[in-house]
Amino acid sequence: MAIICHCEAVRDSTIVRVIRHGATTLAEIEEACGATGQCGDCEFAVQALLEQERLGELVTTSRPAWGSE
């Protein structure tokens, strides 16, 4: 558990939770937990978490069931 946004002391786990609860943009993440709202230095890391969660969702929802190939 690392602090991603030092200005607001927001951890990666908080950002991931916000994304999993429906945030799909940096603005929505900022509104939910404050990350990216001050200096902006964490935008790259927050965007990376957002993309990571999107990719994880694609993998879990598009993977065929075993034996159905």
Tab-separated table of N, CA and C in Angstrom:
chain	number	residue	atom	x	y	z
A	1	MET	N	0.845	-1.175	0.000
A	1	MET	CA	0.000	0.000	0.000
A	1	MET	C	0.893	1.242	0.000
A	2	ALA	N	0.904	1.882	-1.122
A	2	ALA	CA	1.749	3.070	-1.277
A	2	ALA	C	0.892	4.325	-1.399
A	3	ILE	N	1.432	5.412	-0.909
A	3	ILE	CA	0.750	6.691	-1.102
A	3	ILE	C	1.029	7.145	-2.524
A	4	ILE	N	-0.005	7.373	-3.277
A	4	ILE	CA	0.099	7.813	-4.667
A	4	ILE	C	0.005	9.334	-4.745
A	5	CYS	N	-0.964	9.900	-4.049
A	5	CYS	CA	-1.151	11.353	-4.029
A	5	CYS	C	-0.656	11.871	-2.685
A	6	HIS	N	0.503	12.502	-2.706
A	6	HIS	CA	1.092	12.998	-1.459
A	6	HIS	C	0.379	14.249	-0.950
A	7	CYS	N	-0.173	15.052	-1.843
A	7	CYS	CA	-0.870	16.277	-1.409
A	7	CYS	C	-2.090	15.949	-0.544
A	8	GLU	N	-2.811	14.891	-0.918
A	8	GLU	CA	-4.029	14.506	-0.209
A	8	GLU	C	-3.852	13.218	0.598
A	9	ALA	N	-2.653	12.657	0.579
A	9	ALA	CA	-2.339	11.408	1.285
A	9	ALA	C	-3.296	10.279	0.900
A	10	VAL	N	-3.417	10.054	-0.405
A	10	VAL	CA	-4.314	9.018	-0.927
A	10	VAL	C	-3.480	7.821	-1.353
A	11	ARG	N	-3.839	6.665	-0.824
A	11	ARG	CA	-3.119	5.424	-1.123
A	11	ARG	C	-3.647	4.766	-2.394
A	12	ASP	N	-2.832	3.908	-2.973
A	12	ASP	CA	-3.224	3.170	-4.170
A	12	ASP	C	-4.479	2.343	-3.932
A	13	SER	N	-4.603	1.755	-2.762
A	13	SER	CA	-5.779	0.922	-2.473
A	13	SER	C	-7.065	1.749	-2.477
A	14	THR	N	-6.981	2.994	-2.046
A	14	THR	CA	-8.151	3.875	-2.071
A	14	THR	C	-8.539	4.191	-3.504
A	15	ILE	N	-7.559	4.470	-4.331
A	15	ILE	CA	-7.827	4.788	-5.734
A	15	ILE	C	-8.423	3.583	-6.446
A	16	VAL	N	-7.885	2.414	-6.212
A	16	VAL	CA	-8.420	1.192	-6.826
A	16	VAL	C	-9.864	0.971	-6.370
A	17	ARG	N	-10.144	1.181	-5.099
A	17	ARG	CA	-11.514	1.018	-4.590
A	17	ARG	C	-12.464	1.993	-5.285
A	18	VAL	N	-12.032	3.236	-5.476
A	18	VAL	CA	-12.850	4.241	-6.154
A	18	VAL	C	-13.128	3.810	-7.601
A	19	ILE	N	-12.108	3.289	-8.261
A	19	ILE	CA	-12.276	2.824	-9.642
A	19	ILE	C	-13.249	1.653	-9.687
A	20	ARG	N	-13.096	0.727	-8.775
A	20	ARG	CA	-13.979	-0.451	-8.750
A	20	ARG	C	-15.414	-0.092	-8.387
A	21	HIS	N	-15.602	1.080	-7.785
A	21	HIS	CA	-16.951	1.549	-7.476
A	21	HIS	C	-17.503	2.433	-8.584
A	22	GLY	N	-16.819	2.499	-9.730
A	22	GLY	CA	-17.401	3.146	-10.893
A	22	GLY	C	-16.686	4.346	-11.481
A	23	ALA	N	-15.650	4.866	-10.844
A	23	ALA	CA	-14.936	6.002	-11.412
A	23	ALA	C	-14.214	5.561	-12.682
A	24	THR	N	-14.371	6.319	-13.750
A	24	THR	CA	-13.756	5.960	-15.028
A	24	THR	C	-12.860	7.061	-15.586
A	25	THR	N	-12.771	8.195	-14.909
A	25	THR	CA	-11.938	9.303	-15.369
A	25	THR	C	-11.151	9.870	-14.192
A	26	LEU	N	-10.114	10.634	-14.518
A	26	LEU	CA	-9.341	11.292	-13.463
A	26	LEU	C	-10.216	12.261	-12.682
A	27	ALA	N	-11.124	12.943	-13.358
A	27	ALA	CA	-12.018	13.884	-12.674
A	27	ALA	C	-12.909	13.170	-11.666
A	28	GLU	N	-13.411	12.002	-12.021
A	28	GLU	CA	-14.251	11.238	-11.094
A	28	GLU	C	-13.440	10.728	-9.905
A	29	ILE	N	-12.203	10.341	-10.156
A	29	ILE	CA	-11.335	9.897	-9.070
A	29	ILE	C	-11.041	11.067	-8.141
A	30	GLU	N	-10.745	12.225	-8.727
A	30	GLU	CA	-10.494	13.409	-7.907
A	30	GLU	C	-11.705	13.750	-7.042
A	31	GLU	N	-12.866	13.704	-7.627
A	31	GLU	CA	-14.090	14.017	-6.882
A	31	GLU	C	-14.315	13.045	-5.730
A	32	ALA	N	-13.999	11.777	-5.962
A	32	ALA	CA	-14.262	10.745	-4.961
A	32	ALA	C	-13.261	10.736	-3.810
A	33	CYS	N	-11.974	10.993	-4.115
A	33	CYS	CA	-10.981	10.839	-3.047
A	33	CYS	C	-9.948	11.962	-2.975
A	34	GLY	N	-9.985	12.885	-3.922
A	34	GLY	CA	-9.074	14.018	-3.888
A	34	GLY	C	-7.790	13.844	-4.670
A	35	ALA	N	-7.462	12.624	-5.066
A	35	ALA	CA	-6.219	12.398	-5.816
A	35	ALA	C	-6.248	13.172	-7.123
A	36	THR	N	-5.131	13.725	-7.515
A	36	THR	CA	-4.893	14.538	-8.721
A	36	THR	C	-5.417	15.961	-8.614
A	37	GLY	N	-6.004	16.333	-7.520
A	37	GLY	CA	-6.653	17.632	-7.412
A	37	GLY	C	-5.778	18.805	-7.037
A	38	GLN	N	-4.568	18.563	-6.591
A	38	GLN	CA	-3.709	19.662	-6.156
A	38	GLN	C	-2.624	19.940	-7.195
A	39	CYS	N	-1.468	19.358	-7.025
A	39	CYS	CA	-0.325	19.695	-7.882
A	39	CYS	C	-0.319	18.925	-9.206
A	40	GLY	N	-0.970	17.765	-9.249
A	40	GLY	CA	-1.022	16.980	-10.475
A	40	GLY	C	0.135	16.017	-10.680
A	41	ASP	N	1.092	15.990	-9.771
A	41	ASP	CA	2.228	15.081	-9.932
A	41	ASP	C	1.824	13.604	-9.948
A	42	CYS	N	0.697	13.278	-9.380
A	42	CYS	CA	0.274	11.876	-9.297
A	42	CYS	C	-0.601	11.441	-10.474
A	43	GLU	N	-0.893	12.346	-11.402
A	43	GLU	CA	-1.800	12.001	-12.501
A	43	GLU	C	-1.346	10.770	-13.272
A	44	PHE	N	-0.051	10.675	-13.566
A	44	PHE	CA	0.460	9.528	-14.308
A	44	PHE	C	0.206	8.226	-13.556
A	45	ALA	N	0.493	8.207	-12.266
A	45	ALA	CA	0.298	7.002	-11.458
A	45	ALA	C	-1.184	6.646	-11.330
A	46	VAL	N	-2.028	7.654	-11.164
A	46	VAL	CA	-3.472	7.407	-11.063
A	46	VAL	C	-4.000	6.882	-12.395
A	47	GLN	N	-3.551	7.467	-13.498
A	47	GLN	CA	-3.958	6.994	-14.826
A	47	GLN	C	-3.508	5.553	-15.035
A	48	ALA	N	-2.317	5.222	-14.566
A	48	ALA	CA	-1.819	3.851	-14.689
A	48	ALA	C	-2.701	2.873	-13.907
A	49	LEU	N	-3.126	3.255	-12.720
A	49	LEU	CA	-4.034	2.402	-11.945
A	49	LEU	C	-5.369	2.239	-12.659
A	50	LEU	N	-5.848	3.317	-13.249
A	50	LEU	CA	-7.108	3.272	-13.986
A	50	LEU	C	-6.999	2.301	-15.166
A	51	GLU	N	-5.926	2.397	-15.922
A	51	GLU	CA	-5.715	1.495	-17.054
A	51	GLU	C	-5.522	0.054	-16.593
A	52	GLN	N	-4.792	-0.131	-15.512
A	52	GLN	CA	-4.577	-1.476	-14.965
A	52	GLN	C	-5.912	-2.115	-14.598
A	53	GLU	N	-6.776	-1.367	-13.962
A	53	GLU	CA	-8.093	-1.898	-13.583
A	53	GLU	C	-8.949	-2.173	-14.811
A	54	ARG	N	-8.885	-1.318	-15.820
A	54	ARG	CA	-9.621	-1.558	-17.073
A	54	ARG	C	-9.150	-2.842	-17.730
A	55	LEU	N	-7.840	-3.019	-17.809
A	55	LEU	CA	-7.295	-4.229	-18.427
A	55	LEU	C	-7.675	-5.465	-17.630
A	56	GLY	N	-7.636	-5.380	-16.325
A	56	GLY	CA	-8.044	-6.501	-15.488
A	56	GLY	C	-9.496	-6.860	-15.699
A	57	GLU	N	-10.336	-5.853	-15.876
A	57	GLU	CA	-11.754	-6.086	-16.126
A	57	GLU	C	-11.952	-6.754	-17.474
A	58	LEU	N	-11.211	-6.321	-18.485
A	58	LEU	CA	-11.313	-6.932	-19.803
A	58	LEU	C	-10.890	-8.390	-19.770
A	59	VAL	N	-9.833	-8.688	-19.046
A	59	VAL	CA	-9.346	-10.062	-18.958
A	59	VAL	C	-10.362	-10.948	-18.259
A	60	THR	N	-10.941	-10.482	-17.166
A	60	THR	CA	-11.869	-11.332	-16.421
A	60	THR	C	-13.221	-11.452	-17.096
A	61	THR	N	-13.624	-10.483	-17.901
A	61	THR	CA	-14.943	-10.566	-18.532
A	61	THR	C	-14.903	-11.147	-19.931
A	62	SER	N	-13.729	-11.200	-20.558
A	62	SER	CA	-13.685	-11.698	-21.931
A	62	SER	C	-13.007	-13.058	-22.066
A	63	ARG	N	-12.532	-13.602	-20.978
A	63	ARG	CA	-11.864	-14.889	-21.015
A	63	ARG	C	-12.896	-16.003	-21.196
A	64	PRO	N	-12.686	-16.892	-22.188
A	64	PRO	CA	-13.630	-17.999	-22.370
A	64	PRO	C	-13.526	-18.999	-21.215
A	65	ALA	N	-14.590	-19.664	-20.955
A	65	ALA	CA	-14.593	-20.698	-19.913
A	65	ALA	C	-13.700	-21.852	-20.357
A	66	TRP	N	-13.077	-22.523	-19.402
A	66	TRP	CA	-12.223	-23.660	-19.714
A	66	TRP	C	-13.017	-24.723	-20.457
A	67	GLY	N	-12.424	-25.231	-21.509
A	67	GLY	CA	-13.047	-26.321	-22.264
A	67	GLY	C	-14.076	-25.853	-23.279
A	68	SER	N	-14.315	-24.560	-23.418
A	68	SER	CA	-15.316	-24.100	-24.378
A	68	SER	C	-14.688	-23.522	-25.634
A	69	GLU	N	-13.400	-23.776	-25.822
A	69	GLU	CA	-12.681	-23.201	-26.965
A	69	GLU	C	-12.939	-23.978	-28.216
